[in-house]
Amino acid sequence: MSGNDSVVSLRDVDVHFENRRGMLDLFGEPETVHAVDDITLDIPENDVVAVIGESGCGKTTLGKTALGLQRPTNGTVSFRGQDVWEARDGADDVDIPYDDIRRALQIIHQDPGSSLNPNQTVMATLLQPLKRWKPDLSRQEKEARILGMLQEVGMTPAEDYAYRFPHQLSGGEQQRTALVRALLMEPDLILADEAVSALDVSLRVEMMDLMLELQEQFDTSFLFISHNLSNARYLAGQADGRLAIMYLGEIVEIGPCEEVLADPHHPYTKVLKWATPDLEVKHGDIEDPPVRGVDIPDPTNPPSGCRFHTRCPEARDHCVRTSVPSIDVGEDRNVACFRADEDSEYWDTHPLPDETAGDTGGEETT
Amino acid sequence: MSPGKDVVLDVEGARVQFEMDRGVARVLDDVDLSVSREEIFGIVGESGSGKSMLAASMLDAVEDPGVLSGSITYYPSPDEPVDILELSAEELRQLRWEEIAMVFQGALDSFNPTLRIGQHFQETLSAHNVDRQSGMERARELLSDLYLEPEQVLASHPHELSGGMRQRALIALALLLEPEVLVMDEPTGALDLLMQRSILSLIKKLQRKYNLTIVFISHDLPLVANLADRIGVMYAFDLVEVGTAEDVVEGARHPYTRALLKAVPNLETPYAEMQPIAGRAPDPVSVPKGCSYAERCPLADDQCLDVHPPYDDLTDEHRVACYYPEEAPAAIPLPFEDQSVERPDDPPEAAGAAPGKEGSR
Ligand SMILES: Nc1ncnc2c1ncn2[C@@H]1O[C@H](COP(=O)(O)OP(=O)(O)OP(=O)(O)O)[C@@H](O)[C@H]1O
Ligand code: SF4
Ligand code: SF4
Ligand SMILES: [Mg+2]
């Protein structure tokens, strides 16, 4: 599943940022944040990949890198076999020009309100991309295409919605307008970065149904980024897509959505499942979070060995000392945890002591 | 509500109006609600339904062009009613921290960026003439209750903490002056699920340890279902269903509540059973005269369109503002529900067949 049947392929990609710790540390050493660390990921045609993780785990950076909006520090990003950054930098032997790549890879943002120009009608906003990418169409043809798309996403009567301003639209309608803007480019891949969890719960299913319909109709792939496992399940599960669980810059578990959710292997995936509320009334008892610390460690100083060891309920001495390889655990499934390897030294070492309340997760435990 | 209940906060006929160019917007429409001592009361509803208005009303904190009427009574003890809308500005200021504390929506940014977290705690103590030493001791205890390292957090500037740490510090600050009631408006909305869920566990612990009454507001029904003792569902500026968490989640009788339960993505429900709620909520400038949900309701008939349905007491605890609470389960079946539905085998077609005008009453 590599090479040319992928729309986008990431190979051994790192993205590192130099950071200063805030105003007080103005003259201190800049620190390096490993936002994305050694990630390899293929996004096939007509597929959904959902990337799930906590805030600050690097999922947005990963998404932007896949779209060619963020230059990787190491590794390559290619679009249908063409290196995106060679195309962008205007190398000589480019098969696919950068303009085509840009059109093919579109994004819908988290906040529907701020991604639309408040002073422009829906029609004016949607005409812009067509003017740029379909200059040959007449004005009438462009408008007809836009009205058709508005109809497609359920904004009817389309003639009415087309001449509204963003403040006259509900959050869900704003988000649908952003989706239409992306779709008018006839993209091969849409990056939806928290595009659903910002919506009211009552609007989420509707938005995802729409994405699924459009995926079927136009064969568009989605890279769906979220902290919300329920939304990821609804979208990736129905599209037979994959789920990638990210922790501190690394993909710690990946596989077919349904399988990962039914039988998660990585302790962190299990924790995320615990955190996902179900429609059940919890009687009386208080559950402690099944982690040894509720806060993410400082990404400028990630823990040694397995990065999850400062919070992992299953962590043992071996996890502190040794970094974890990605272990093949079945077709299309990989997990970065020693527990997936029954011959690992892990099993012969001691569990880490319980870290109790008051741990801010900032410091190292070695 | 039911007499003999130890009510701590009683809201009666609360109404908020805004004069706008388009007309008068009634963004809270005659809401009645009693919160019992030491319970966790959850309020859910979609965006714009009036949840924040209700929260603000409880503290007489509706922002200015808005006009609040009705009555809000706080009972520090059962025979000591305090009429909140009659308090002077100074009395209100004291009440707001020392009796009823609030964590506002979007409060992640409510720390002053130039002050250390500890200074916020100290300023609050001196503004209310509380002994600094015992106050800071309580601050430290609250912070560690919330899984924070007290000394480190107190010495930090807000930007040095993650969103989840800031939000927990804010909850500790709200509890600094030992309030009886804590009102939280969407306190975890900006956080990711793991942090949300962890904070919920901590809130439950705090409630037990300090015998707090908590009003918890969110648009996220599953989140509230996991936390609250009782739940009130808001639709179009009023509560449409109130009951124990079991009543509302497992035995919902209002068509809107049931539709909401079907519309929420979760890890269990089969995909085919999840359905969006078609249509839109009414505009506060022109709320329909009948049932505000009629336009979206599969059971709506002429009576629903004409006359606002009164509250129906199904049990002592469970109230529904709907003419057809008995028909709702068959009309809007829920996948995880079995015995509580009267005729579970009824085909979903029953949904289309709205009962006649006279219905069951
Ligand atoms: N200053 C204002 N002037 C006029 N209308 C207002 C004002 N503030 C809020 N509203 C309206 O009051 C209604 C209720 O708003 P409220 O903020 O209580 O909703 P909410 O349920 O808290 O929504 P959310 O989930 O988005 O926070 C909405 O229709 C809103 O547009
Ligand atoms: S390798 Fe060790 S610390 Fe990491 S997830 Fe597995 S058990 Fe936990
Ligand atoms: S049945 Fe009638 S009263 Fe009940 S929610 Fe539907 S429209 Fe409103
Ligand atoms: Mg609100």
Short mmCIF file of N, CA, C and O in Angstrom, two decimals, chain B residues 16-20 24-25 27 53 61-68:
data_model
loop_
_atom_site.label_atom_id
_atom_site.label_comp_id
_atom_site.label_asym_id
_atom_site.label_seq_id
_atom_site.Cartn_x
_atom_site.Cartn_y
_atom_site.Cartn_z
N VAL B 16 -35.04 36.40 30.27
CA VAL B 16 -34.05 37.40 29.86
C VAL B 16 -34.44 37.92 28.50
O VAL B 16 -34.70 37.14 27.57
N GLN B 17 -34.50 39.24 28.36
CA GLN B 17 -34.85 39.84 27.08
C GLN B 17 -33.78 40.81 26.62
O GLN B 17 -33.15 41.48 27.43
N PHE B 18 -33.59 40.86 25.32
CA PHE B 18 -32.69 41.83 24.70
C PHE B 18 -33.49 42.64 23.69
O PHE B 18 -34.17 42.05 22.84
N GLU B 19 -33.37 43.96 23.76
CA GLU B 19 -33.96 44.80 22.71
C GLU B 19 -33.00 44.78 21.53
O GLU B 19 -31.83 45.12 21.69
N MET B 20 -33.48 44.37 20.38
CA MET B 20 -32.61 44.39 19.22
C MET B 20 -33.32 45.08 18.06
O MET B 20 -34.52 45.29 18.11
N VAL B 24 -37.65 42.17 19.91
CA VAL B 24 -37.20 41.76 21.24
C VAL B 24 -36.81 40.29 21.21
O VAL B 24 -37.60 39.44 20.80
N ALA B 25 -35.57 40.02 21.62
CA ALA B 25 -35.14 38.63 21.69
C ALA B 25 -35.36 38.12 23.09
O ALA B 25 -34.82 38.68 24.05
N VAL B 27 -34.32 35.39 25.26
CA VAL B 27 -33.31 34.34 25.21
C VAL B 27 -33.37 33.42 26.42
O VAL B 27 -32.64 32.43 26.50
N MET B 53 -27.23 31.86 29.54
CA MET B 53 -28.15 32.84 30.11
C MET B 53 -28.72 32.34 31.43
O MET B 53 -28.84 33.10 32.39
N ALA B 61 -26.06 37.78 36.87
CA ALA B 61 -24.88 38.27 36.16
C ALA B 61 -25.13 38.41 34.66
O ALA B 61 -24.20 38.38 33.87
N VAL B 62 -26.39 38.58 34.27
CA VAL B 62 -26.69 38.76 32.85
C VAL B 62 -26.09 40.09 32.39
O VAL B 62 -26.25 41.11 33.05
N GLU B 63 -25.39 40.06 31.26
CA GLU B 63 -24.69 41.27 30.78
C GLU B 63 -25.67 42.34 30.30
O GLU B 63 -26.80 42.03 29.93
N ASP B 64 -25.20 43.56 30.24
CA ASP B 64 -26.08 44.69 30.30
C ASP B 64 -27.28 44.89 29.39
O ASP B 64 -28.37 44.97 29.92
N PRO B 65 -27.17 44.94 28.09
CA PRO B 65 -28.48 45.23 27.48
C PRO B 65 -29.55 44.19 27.83
O PRO B 65 -30.74 44.45 27.69
N GLY B 66 -29.12 43.05 28.33
CA GLY B 66 -30.07 42.00 28.70
C GLY B 66 -30.80 42.34 29.99
O GLY B 66 -30.20 42.86 30.93
N VAL B 67 -32.10 42.08 30.02
CA VAL B 67 -32.89 42.37 31.22
C VAL B 67 -33.44 41.07 31.80
O VAL B 67 -34.14 40.32 31.12
N LEU B 68 -33.08 40.82 33.08
CA LEU B 68 -33.52 39.60 33.75
C LEU B 68 -34.71 39.90 34.63
O LEU B 68 -34.71 40.85 35.40
#
